[in-house]
CSV table of C-alpha atoms and ligand atoms in Angstrom, one decimal:
chain,number,residue,atom,x,y,z
K,1,MET,CA,-5.2,6.3,-2.8
K,2,ASN,CA,-3.5,2.9,-3.1
K,3,ILE,CA,-4.9,0.7,-0.6
K,4,LEU,CA,-4.1,-2.8,0.7
K,5,LEU,CA,-6.8,-4.8,1.9
K,6,THR,CA,-5.5,-7.8,3.9
K,7,GLY,CA,-8.2,-10.6,3.9
K,8,GLY,CA,-10.0,-8.6,1.1
K,9,LEU,CA,-11.6,-11.7,-0.4
K,10,GLY,CA,-13.6,-12.4,2.7
K,11,TYR,CA,-17.0,-11.3,3.5
K,12,ILE,CA,-16.6,-8.0,4.6
K,13,GLY,CA,-13.3,-7.0,2.7
K,14,SER,CA,-15.0,-7.9,-0.6
K,15,HIS,CA,-17.8,-5.5,0.0
K,16,VAL,CA,-15.3,-2.7,0.9
K,17,ALA,CA,-13.3,-3.6,-2.1
K,18,VAL,CA,-16.5,-2.7,-4.2
K,19,VAL,CA,-17.1,0.6,-2.2
K,20,LEU,CA,-13.4,1.8,-2.4
K,21,THR,CA,-13.0,1.1,-6.0
K,22,GLU,CA,-16.4,2.7,-6.9
K,23,ALA,CA,-15.0,5.8,-5.0
K,24,GLY,CA,-11.8,5.9,-7.2
K,25,HIS,CA,-9.2,4.2,-5.0
K,26,GLN,CA,-6.7,1.6,-6.2
K,27,VAL,CA,-7.4,-1.6,-4.5
K,28,THR,CA,-4.9,-4.4,-3.9
K,29,ILE,CA,-5.9,-7.4,-2.0
K,30,LEU,CA,-3.8,-10.0,0.0
K,31,ASP,CA,-5.5,-13.2,1.0
K,32,ASN,CA,-4.4,-16.7,1.9
K,33,LEU,CA,-7.9,-18.1,0.9
K,34,CYS,CA,-8.2,-19.8,4.3
K,35,ASN,CA,-11.9,-18.8,4.6
K,36,CYS,CA,-13.0,-17.6,1.1
K,37,LYS,CA,-13.0,-18.8,-2.5
K,38,ILE,CA,-11.0,-17.5,-5.3
K,39,GLU,CA,-14.3,-17.1,-7.3
K,40,VAL,CA,-14.9,-13.9,-5.3
K,41,LEU,CA,-12.1,-12.1,-7.4
K,42,ASP,CA,-14.1,-13.0,-10.7
K,43,ARG,CA,-17.3,-11.8,-9.0
K,44,LEU,CA,-15.6,-8.6,-8.0
K,45,GLU,CA,-14.6,-8.1,-11.6
K,46,LYS,CA,-18.2,-8.6,-12.7
K,47,ILE,CA,-19.5,-5.8,-10.4
K,48,LEU,CA,-16.6,-3.7,-10.9
K,49,GLY,CA,-15.5,-4.2,-14.6
K,50,ARG,CA,-12.0,-5.0,-13.5
K,51,ALA,CA,-10.6,-7.2,-10.8
K,52,PRO,CA,-8.6,-5.7,-8.0
K,53,ALA,CA,-5.0,-6.6,-7.9
K,54,PHE,CA,-4.6,-9.7,-6.0
K,55,PHE,CA,-1.7,-11.7,-4.2
K,56,LYS,CA,-2.4,-15.1,-2.5
K,57,GLY,CA,-0.4,-15.0,0.7
K,58,ASP,CA,-0.5,-14.8,4.3
K,59,VAL,CA,-0.3,-11.6,6.2
K,60,ARG,CA,2.5,-13.2,8.5
K,61,ASP,CA,4.7,-13.3,5.6
K,62,GLN,CA,6.6,-10.1,6.4
K,63,ALA,CA,8.8,-10.2,3.2
K,64,LEU,CA,5.8,-10.7,1.0
K,65,VAL,CA,3.9,-7.9,2.5
K,66,GLU,CA,6.9,-5.5,2.1
K,67,SER,CA,7.2,-6.4,-1.5
K,68,ILE,CA,3.6,-5.7,-2.1
K,69,LEU,CA,3.5,-2.5,-0.2
K,70,LYS,CA,6.4,-1.4,-2.5
K,71,GLU,CA,5.4,-2.6,-5.7
K,72,LYS,CA,1.8,-1.3,-5.6
K,73,GLN,CA,2.9,2.0,-3.7
K,74,ILE,CA,0.5,1.4,-0.9
K,75,ASN,CA,-0.8,4.5,1.2
K,76,SER,CA,-3.0,2.9,3.6
K,77,VAL,CA,-3.7,-0.6,4.9
K,78,ILE,CA,-7.2,-2.0,5.9
K,79,HIS,CA,-6.5,-5.0,7.9
K,80,PHE,CA,-9.2,-7.6,7.7
K,81,ALA,CA,-7.2,-10.8,7.6
K,82,GLY,CA,-7.9,-12.8,10.7
K,83,LEU,CA,-9.8,-15.9,12.2
K,84,LYS,CA,-13.5,-15.0,13.6
K,85,ALA,CA,-15.1,-17.9,14.9
K,86,VAL,CA,-15.7,-17.4,18.6
K,87,GLY,CA,-16.2,-21.2,19.4
K,88,GLU,CA,-13.2,-22.3,17.6
K,89,SER,CA,-11.3,-19.6,19.3
K,90,VAL,CA,-12.0,-21.4,22.7
K,91,GLN,CA,-10.7,-24.6,21.3
K,92,GLU,CA,-7.8,-23.4,19.5
K,93,PRO,CA,-6.5,-20.3,21.3
K,94,LEU,CA,-2.9,-20.4,19.8
K,95,MET,CA,-4.1,-20.5,16.3
K,96,TYR,CA,-6.2,-17.4,17.0
K,97,TYR,CA,-3.4,-15.5,18.8
K,98,ASP,CA,-0.9,-16.5,16.2
K,99,ASN,CA,-3.1,-15.4,13.3
K,100,ASN,CA,-4.8,-12.3,14.7
K,101,VAL,CA,-2.2,-10.9,16.9
K,102,GLY,CA,0.9,-12.4,15.4
K,103,GLY,CA,-0.5,-11.5,11.8
K,104,THR,CA,-1.0,-7.9,12.8
K,105,ILE,CA,2.5,-7.5,14.5
K,106,SER,CA,4.1,-9.0,11.4
K,107,LEU,CA,1.9,-6.7,9.1
K,108,LEU,CA,2.8,-3.6,11.3
K,109,LYS,CA,6.7,-4.5,11.1
K,110,ALA,CA,6.3,-4.6,7.2
K,111,MET,CA,4.5,-1.1,7.3
K,112,LYS,CA,7.1,0.4,9.6
K,113,ASN,CA,10.0,-0.9,7.3
K,114,CYS,CA,8.3,0.5,4.3
K,115,GLU,CA,7.3,3.8,6.3
K,116,ILE,CA,3.5,3.3,5.7
K,117,LYS,CA,1.8,4.3,8.9
K,118,THR,CA,-2.0,4.5,8.1
K,119,ILE,CA,-4.0,1.7,9.1
K,120,VAL,CA,-7.6,0.7,9.7
K,121,PHE,CA,-8.2,-2.3,11.9
K,122,SER,CA,-11.3,-4.7,11.8
K,123,SER,CA,-12.3,-4.9,15.7
K,124,SER,CA,-15.4,-6.2,17.0
K,125,ALA,CA,-18.1,-5.3,19.6
K,126,SER,CA,-16.9,-8.7,21.3
K,127,VAL,CA,-14.2,-6.6,23.1
K,128,TYR,CA,-16.9,-5.1,25.3
K,129,GLY,CA,-18.1,-8.4,27.0
K,130,ILE,CA,-20.9,-8.5,29.2
K,131,PRO,CA,-22.8,-5.1,29.2
K,132,VAL,CA,-22.3,-2.9,32.2
K,133,TYR,CA,-24.8,-0.5,30.4
K,134,LEU,CA,-26.3,-0.2,26.9
K,135,PRO,CA,-25.9,0.9,24.2
K,136,TYR,CA,-22.2,0.4,24.3
K,137,ASP,CA,-20.4,3.4,23.6
K,138,GLU,CA,-16.7,3.5,23.0
K,139,GLU,CA,-15.8,4.3,26.5
K,140,HIS,CA,-17.7,1.2,27.9
K,141,PRO,CA,-15.3,-1.2,29.8
K,142,THR,CA,-13.6,-3.8,27.7
K,143,ARG,CA,-13.9,-7.4,29.0
K,144,PRO,CA,-13.9,-9.9,26.2
K,145,GLN,CA,-15.1,-13.3,27.0
K,146,SER,CA,-13.5,-15.5,24.3
K,147,PRO,CA,-9.8,-15.6,22.9
K,148,TYR,CA,-11.1,-14.2,19.7
K,149,GLY,CA,-12.5,-11.2,21.4
K,150,LYS,CA,-9.2,-11.1,23.5
K,151,SER,CA,-7.1,-11.3,20.3
K,152,LYS,CA,-8.9,-8.1,19.1
K,153,LEU,CA,-8.4,-6.1,22.1
K,154,GLN,CA,-4.8,-7.0,22.2
K,155,VAL,CA,-4.3,-5.9,18.8
K,156,GLU,CA,-6.1,-2.4,19.6
K,157,GLU,CA,-3.6,-2.2,22.6
K,158,ILE,CA,-0.7,-2.9,20.3
K,159,LEU,CA,-1.9,-0.2,17.8
K,160,LYS,CA,-2.5,2.4,20.8
K,161,ASP,CA,1.1,1.7,22.0
K,162,LEU,CA,2.6,2.0,18.5
K,163,SER,CA,0.7,5.3,17.7
K,164,ASP,CA,2.1,6.6,21.4
K,165,SER,CA,5.7,5.6,20.3
K,166,ASP,CA,5.6,7.5,17.0
K,167,PRO,CA,3.2,10.4,16.4
K,168,GLU,CA,3.3,9.7,12.6
K,169,TRP,CA,0.9,6.7,12.9
K,170,LYS,CA,-2.6,7.2,11.9
K,171,VAL,CA,-4.8,4.4,13.2
K,172,VAL,CA,-8.4,3.7,13.5
K,173,ALA,CA,-10.0,0.6,15.0
K,174,LEU,CA,-13.5,-0.1,13.9
K,175,ARG,CA,-15.7,-2.1,16.2
K,176,TYR,CA,-18.2,-3.8,14.0
K,177,PHE,CA,-21.5,-4.9,15.5
K,178,ASN,CA,-23.4,-7.8,13.4
K,179,PRO,CA,-22.6,-7.4,9.7
K,180,VAL,CA,-25.4,-9.1,7.6
K,181,GLY,CA,-26.9,-8.9,4.1
K,182,ALA,CA,-25.0,-8.8,0.9
K,183,HIS,CA,-24.2,-6.6,-2.3
K,184,ASP,CA,-27.4,-5.9,-4.0
K,185,SER,CA,-26.0,-7.8,-7.2
K,186,GLY,CA,-26.4,-10.9,-5.3
K,187,LEU,CA,-22.8,-12.0,-6.6
K,188,ILE,CA,-21.0,-11.5,-3.3
K,189,GLY,CA,-22.0,-12.2,0.1
K,190,GLU,CA,-21.3,-14.3,3.3
K,191,ASP,CA,-20.2,-18.0,2.5
K,192,PRO,CA,-19.9,-19.8,5.6
K,193,ALA,CA,-18.4,-23.3,5.3
K,194,GLY,CA,-20.8,-26.0,6.7
K,195,VAL,CA,-23.7,-25.3,9.0
K,196,PRO,CA,-23.8,-21.6,9.7
K,197,ASN,CA,-23.1,-20.5,13.3
K,198,ASN,CA,-24.8,-17.0,12.8
K,199,LEU,CA,-28.7,-16.1,12.6
K,200,ILE,CA,-29.3,-14.9,9.3
K,201,PRO,CA,-27.1,-17.2,7.2
K,202,TYR,CA,-28.8,-20.0,9.1
K,203,VAL,CA,-32.5,-18.5,8.5
K,204,ALA,CA,-31.4,-18.1,4.7
K,205,GLN,CA,-30.7,-21.8,4.6
K,206,VAL,CA,-33.9,-22.8,6.2
K,207,ALA,CA,-35.9,-20.3,3.9
K,208,ILE,CA,-34.1,-22.1,1.0
K,209,GLY,CA,-34.9,-25.5,2.2
K,210,LYS,CA,-31.3,-26.6,2.8
K,211,LEU,CA,-31.9,-26.8,6.5
K,212,GLU,CA,-35.3,-27.9,8.2
K,213,LYS,CA,-35.8,-25.5,10.8
K,214,LEU,CA,-34.3,-22.7,13.0
K,215,LYS,CA,-33.3,-23.4,16.5
K,216,ILE,CA,-34.1,-20.2,18.5
K,217,PHE,CA,-31.5,-20.3,21.4
K,218,GLY,CA,-33.8,-19.1,24.2
K,219,ASP,CA,-36.9,-17.1,24.5
K,220,ASP,CA,-36.6,-16.4,28.1
K,221,TYR,CA,-34.1,-13.7,28.1
K,222,ASP,CA,-34.7,-10.3,29.6
K,223,THR,CA,-35.6,-8.7,26.4
K,224,PRO,CA,-39.0,-7.5,25.0
K,225,ASN,CA,-40.0,-10.9,23.6
K,226,GLY,CA,-37.5,-13.1,25.4
K,227,THR,CA,-35.2,-13.7,22.3
K,228,GLY,CA,-31.6,-12.3,21.9
K,229,VAL,CA,-31.3,-8.7,20.7
K,230,ARG,CA,-28.5,-7.6,18.3
K,231,ASP,CA,-27.3,-4.5,16.2
K,232,TYR,CA,-27.6,-6.0,12.7
K,233,ILE,CA,-25.7,-3.8,10.2
K,234,HIS,CA,-26.0,-4.0,6.5
K,235,VAL,CA,-22.6,-5.1,5.2
K,236,MET,CA,-22.8,-2.2,2.5
K,237,ASP,CA,-23.4,0.4,5.2
K,238,LEU,CA,-20.5,-1.2,7.0
K,239,ALA,CA,-18.3,-1.0,3.8
K,240,GLU,CA,-19.3,2.7,3.4
K,241,GLY,CA,-18.2,3.2,7.0
K,242,HIS,CA,-14.6,2.1,5.8
K,243,ASN,CA,-14.5,4.7,3.0
K,244,SER,CA,-15.4,7.6,5.8
K,245,ALA,CA,-12.9,5.9,8.3
K,246,LEU,CA,-10.2,6.1,5.5
K,247,LEU,CA,-10.8,9.7,4.8
K,248,TYR,CA,-10.8,10.3,8.8
K,249,VAL,CA,-7.6,8.4,9.3
K,250,SER,CA,-5.6,9.9,6.3
K,251,GLU,CA,-6.3,13.4,8.0
K,252,ASN,CA,-5.8,12.5,11.7
K,253,THR,CA,-2.8,11.2,13.6
K,254,GLY,CA,-3.0,9.1,16.7
K,255,PHE,CA,-5.2,6.1,17.7
K,256,SER,CA,-8.9,6.3,17.5
K,257,VAL,CA,-11.8,3.8,18.0
K,258,PHE,CA,-15.3,3.8,16.5
K,259,ASN,CA,-18.3,1.5,16.8
K,260,LEU,CA,-19.8,0.6,13.4
K,261,GLY,CA,-23.4,-0.4,14.3
K,262,THR,CA,-26.8,0.9,13.5
K,263,GLY,CA,-27.8,1.8,17.1
K,264,ASN,CA,-30.8,-0.3,16.8
K,265,GLY,CA,-31.4,-3.7,18.4
K,266,TYR,CA,-33.6,-6.5,16.8
K,267,SER,CA,-34.7,-9.5,18.4
K,268,VAL,CA,-34.7,-13.2,16.7
K,269,TYR,CA,-38.2,-13.0,16.3
K,270,GLU,CA,-38.1,-9.6,14.4
K,271,VAL,CA,-35.4,-11.1,12.2
K,272,VAL,CA,-37.6,-14.2,11.5
K,273,ASP,CA,-40.4,-11.9,10.4
K,274,ALA,CA,-38.4,-9.6,8.3
K,275,PHE,CA,-36.8,-12.6,6.7
K,276,THR,CA,-40.2,-14.1,6.0
K,277,SER,CA,-41.3,-10.9,4.3
K,278,ALA,CA,-38.1,-10.7,2.3
K,279,SER,CA,-38.4,-14.4,1.1
K,280,SER,CA,-42.2,-14.9,1.0
K,281,ARG,CA,-41.1,-18.4,2.5
K,282,LYS,CA,-42.0,-20.0,5.7
K,283,ILE,CA,-39.4,-20.1,8.4
K,284,PRO,CA,-40.2,-23.0,10.8
K,285,TYR,CA,-38.5,-22.8,14.0
K,286,GLU,CA,-38.3,-24.3,17.5
K,287,ILE,CA,-37.2,-22.9,20.8
K,288,VAL,CA,-34.1,-24.7,22.2
K,289,ASP,CA,-31.8,-24.1,25.1
K,290,ARG,CA,-29.7,-20.9,25.4
K,291,ARG,CA,-26.6,-21.2,23.6
K,292,GLY,CA,-23.5,-21.1,26.0
K,293,GLY,CA,-21.8,-17.8,26.1
K,294,ASP,CA,-24.7,-15.9,24.6
K,295,ILE,CA,-25.4,-12.2,25.8
K,296,ALA,CA,-29.2,-11.5,26.1
K,297,SER,CA,-28.8,-8.1,24.2
K,298,TYR,CA,-26.4,-5.6,22.8
K,299,TYR,CA,-26.2,-2.8,20.6
K,300,ALA,CA,-24.1,0.3,19.7
K,301,ASN,CA,-24.1,3.9,20.5
K,302,ALA,CA,-23.3,5.2,16.9
K,303,GLN,CA,-23.0,8.7,17.5
K,304,LYS,CA,-19.1,8.9,17.6
K,305,ALA,CA,-19.0,7.5,14.2
K,306,LYS,CA,-21.6,10.0,13.1
K,307,LYS,CA,-19.8,12.9,14.6
K,308,PHE,CA,-16.3,12.4,13.6
K,309,LEU,CA,-16.7,10.1,10.5
K,310,GLY,CA,-19.8,11.8,9.2
K,311,TRP,CA,-21.2,8.1,8.7
K,312,SER,CA,-24.2,6.5,9.8
K,313,ALA,CA,-26.0,3.4,8.5
K,314,LYS,CA,-28.8,3.8,6.1
K,315,ARG,CA,-30.4,0.4,5.3
K,316,GLY,CA,-32.8,-1.2,7.6
K,317,LEU,CA,-33.4,-4.8,8.8
K,318,LEU,CA,-36.0,-5.5,5.7
K,319,GLN,CA,-33.3,-4.4,3.1
K,320,MET,CA,-30.7,-6.6,5.0
K,321,CYS,CA,-32.8,-9.6,4.6
K,322,ILE,CA,-33.8,-8.9,1.1
K,323,ASP,CA,-30.1,-8.7,0.1
K,324,ALA,CA,-29.3,-11.7,2.3
K,325,TRP,CA,-32.1,-13.7,0.6
K,326,LYS,CA,-30.9,-12.5,-3.2
K,327,TRP,CA,-27.6,-13.9,-2.3
K,328,ALA,CA,-28.8,-17.2,-0.9
K,329,VAL,CA,-30.8,-17.8,-4.1
K,330,LEU,CA,-28.2,-16.8,-6.6
K,331,HIS,CA,-25.2,-18.5,-5.0
Y,401,NAD,P1,-13.8,-13.6,6.6
Y,401,NAD,O1,-13.5,-14.9,7.3
Y,401,NAD,O2,-14.8,-13.9,5.5
Y,401,NAD,O3,-12.7,-12.7,6.0
Y,401,NAD,C1,-11.4,-12.7,6.4
Y,401,NAD,C2,-10.4,-13.1,5.2
Y,401,NAD,O4,-9.1,-13.1,5.7
Y,401,NAD,C3,-10.7,-14.5,4.6
Y,401,NAD,O5,-10.8,-14.3,3.3
Y,401,NAD,C4,-9.4,-15.2,5.0
Y,401,NAD,O6,-9.3,-16.1,3.8
Y,401,NAD,C5,-8.4,-14.2,5.2
Y,401,NAD,N1,-7.3,-14.6,6.2
Y,401,NAD,C6,-7.5,-15.1,7.4
Y,401,NAD,N2,-6.3,-15.3,7.8
Y,401,NAD,C7,-5.2,-14.8,7.0
Y,401,NAD,C8,-3.9,-14.7,7.0
Y,401,NAD,N3,-3.2,-15.0,8.0
Y,401,NAD,N4,-3.3,-14.0,5.8
Y,401,NAD,C9,-4.1,-13.7,4.9
Y,401,NAD,N5,-5.3,-13.7,4.7
Y,401,NAD,C10,-6.1,-14.3,5.7
Y,401,NAD,O7,-14.4,-12.7,7.9
Y,401,NAD,P2,-15.1,-11.3,7.7
Y,401,NAD,O8,-16.5,-11.4,8.3
Y,401,NAD,O9,-15.0,-10.7,6.3
Y,401,NAD,O10,-14.3,-10.4,8.8
Y,401,NAD,C11,-13.2,-9.7,8.5
Y,401,NAD,C12,-12.7,-9.1,9.8
Y,401,NAD,O11,-13.7,-8.3,10.5
Y,401,NAD,C13,-12.0,-10.4,10.5
Y,401,NAD,O12,-10.9,-9.6,11.2
Y,401,NAD,C14,-13.2,-10.3,11.8
Y,401,NAD,O13,-12.6,-10.9,13.0
Y,401,NAD,C15,-13.8,-9.1,11.8
Y,401,NAD,N6,-15.2,-9.0,12.2
Y,401,NAD,C16,-16.1,-9.7,11.7
Y,401,NAD,C17,-17.4,-9.7,12.3
Y,401,NAD,C18,-18.4,-10.6,11.5
Y,401,NAD,O14,-19.4,-10.9,12.2
Y,401,NAD,N7,-18.4,-10.9,10.3
Y,401,NAD,C19,-17.7,-9.0,13.4
Y,401,NAD,C20,-16.8,-8.2,13.8
Y,401,NAD,C21,-15.4,-8.3,13.5
Y,402,UFG,N1,-29.3,-17.5,17.2
Y,402,UFG,C1,-30.2,-18.2,17.2
Y,402,UFG,N2,-30.1,-19.4,16.5
Y,402,UFG,C2,-29.2,-19.5,15.6
Y,402,UFG,C3,-28.1,-18.6,15.7
Y,402,UFG,C4,-28.3,-17.4,16.4
Y,402,UFG,O1,-31.3,-18.1,18.1
Y,402,UFG,O2,-28.9,-20.6,15.0
Y,402,UFG,C5,-29.6,-16.2,18.0
Y,402,UFG,C6,-28.3,-16.2,19.2
Y,402,UFG,O3,-28.8,-16.6,20.3
Y,402,UFG,C7,-28.4,-14.4,19.3
Y,402,UFG,C8,-28.8,-14.0,17.9
Y,402,UFG,O4,-29.4,-14.9,17.1
Y,402,UFG,O5,-29.3,-13.9,20.1
Y,402,UFG,C9,-27.6,-13.6,16.9
Y,402,UFG,O6,-26.6,-14.6,17.0
Y,402,UFG,P1,-25.2,-14.6,16.0
Y,402,UFG,O7,-24.5,-15.9,16.1
Y,402,UFG,O8,-25.7,-14.3,14.6
Y,402,UFG,O9,-24.4,-13.3,16.5
Y,402,UFG,P2,-23.7,-13.1,17.8
Y,402,UFG,O10,-23.9,-11.6,18.2
Y,402,UFG,O11,-23.9,-14.1,18.7
Y,402,UFG,O12,-22.2,-13.3,17.4
Y,402,UFG,C10,-21.5,-12.4,16.4
Y,402,UFG,C11,-20.4,-13.0,15.7
Y,402,UFG,C12,-19.3,-13.2,16.6
Y,402,UFG,C13,-18.8,-11.7,17.4
Y,402,UFG,C14,-20.1,-11.3,17.9
Y,402,UFG,C15,-19.8,-9.7,18.5
Y,402,UFG,O13,-20.6,-14.3,15.3
Y,402,UFG,O14,-18.1,-13.5,16.0
Y,402,UFG,O15,-21.3,-11.2,16.9
Y,402,UFG,O16,-19.2,-9.1,17.5
Y,402,UFG,F1,-17.9,-12.1,18.0
C-alpha cells in the first residue's frame, strides 16, 4: 500500500515509518519540521537502506496535501501531525485547536476531494480524563482535562460524524498510552527540545549526567508505593500496532477506537529501578510537590486491540529503558 504519514518525522511517526517500510509498504512523509529535525530522514535511510519520500509542508496546506495524495497515489493516511505538550496547550489553546483540529479538517477535506477515505488517527489516553474506573477501556467516559486532550476528542468526534455521513470511510482512532524507548539501532528516538517534561527522557538525561537529579512529583499518591503509575509502552510495540491497525482499517468501514497500551502500570520508582539496571548508572532523585494536573494512576485495558487487531505489546519495562538508554548515549 501507499501510505502517507503526516508528522512522520516525529518520534512515533519515524518508528512507524520503519515498521511499515519493512512490512513492504511505500511510505510518504509530510512534516513541517516544527518539532523534529530533518536529520531523522538520513537516519531512516540508514536503518532502511532507502529514505521514505519526504515533503516539507504543513498539513493545513490543503492544496499541497491534495497534490501529494495524487502524485504518490496514496491509499491510506496515518495522521500523527499535531502539537502534544499538555502544559503549552493550556497557555496557547488557539494554537492547539488550529493545528490539531483545523489541521485534521484540512487533511480530511483534501482526502475527500481525492476520494481517499481510509485514515488512522493518533489519539491519546488523555481523552479519558480522571479515571472513573481502571483500567480504562474504550467505553470509559471521556472528559479530557486540557485543551490538548480536548483537541484529540474533538477530532475523534469529527471522524465519527464523517464516517456516519458516508459509509465508505474507514477510520480508526488509536488512543496511545505512554510511548517510550527507541528503535534498537539507537538511530531514532524521542528528542525533546530543552528540559524534558516526561519521565523517561528526563531520567535518561540524569543517567547521562546532563541533569543533576530527577524530581519525583509526589510520593503520597494512592498507589502501591505512593508514586504515579503509568502504562509505558515501547514505541516499537506501538509502531507495530499501527501496522495491525492499517490491516484492520483497510478491511472495515466505519469508525473504531482502540487503546494502544500494555495493560500494565509501572510506578516512578519502578521506572527508576529499571533505568538504573539498563544504564548501570546511579539516578539521584528527590521527592518534590505533586505536579499540577497529574493523575495518580492510569493504564489501559488492552483487550479490544488484542481481539480485533490481533496485536498486543511484547516488550517489557527493562527493554524500554535499555533502548531509551542506547538512544540517549548515541545521539
Ligand atoms: P512529535 O512532536 O515527535 O511528532 C509530531 C510531528 O508532527 C513532528 O515531527 C512535527 O514537526 C509534525 N507537525 C506538527 N504539526 C504539523 C503540521 N501542522 N503540519 C505538518 N507537520 C506537523 O510527537 P509524537 O510523540 O511523535 O506524537 C505523534 C502524535 O501522537 C501526535 O498527534 C500526538 O499528539 C500523539 N500522541 C503522542 C503521545 C506521546 O506521549 N508521544 C501520546 C499520545 C498521543
Ligand atoms: N514524573 C516525575 N518527574 C518528572 C516527570 C514525570 O515524577 O520529571 C512522573 C509524573 O508525575 C507521572 C509519571 O512520572 O506520575 C509520568 O509522567 P509523564 O510526564 O512521563 O507522563 P504523563 O502520563 O503525565 O503524560 C503523558 C504525555 C501527555 C499525555 C498523557 C496522556 O506527556 O502528553 O501522557 O496520554 F497527554
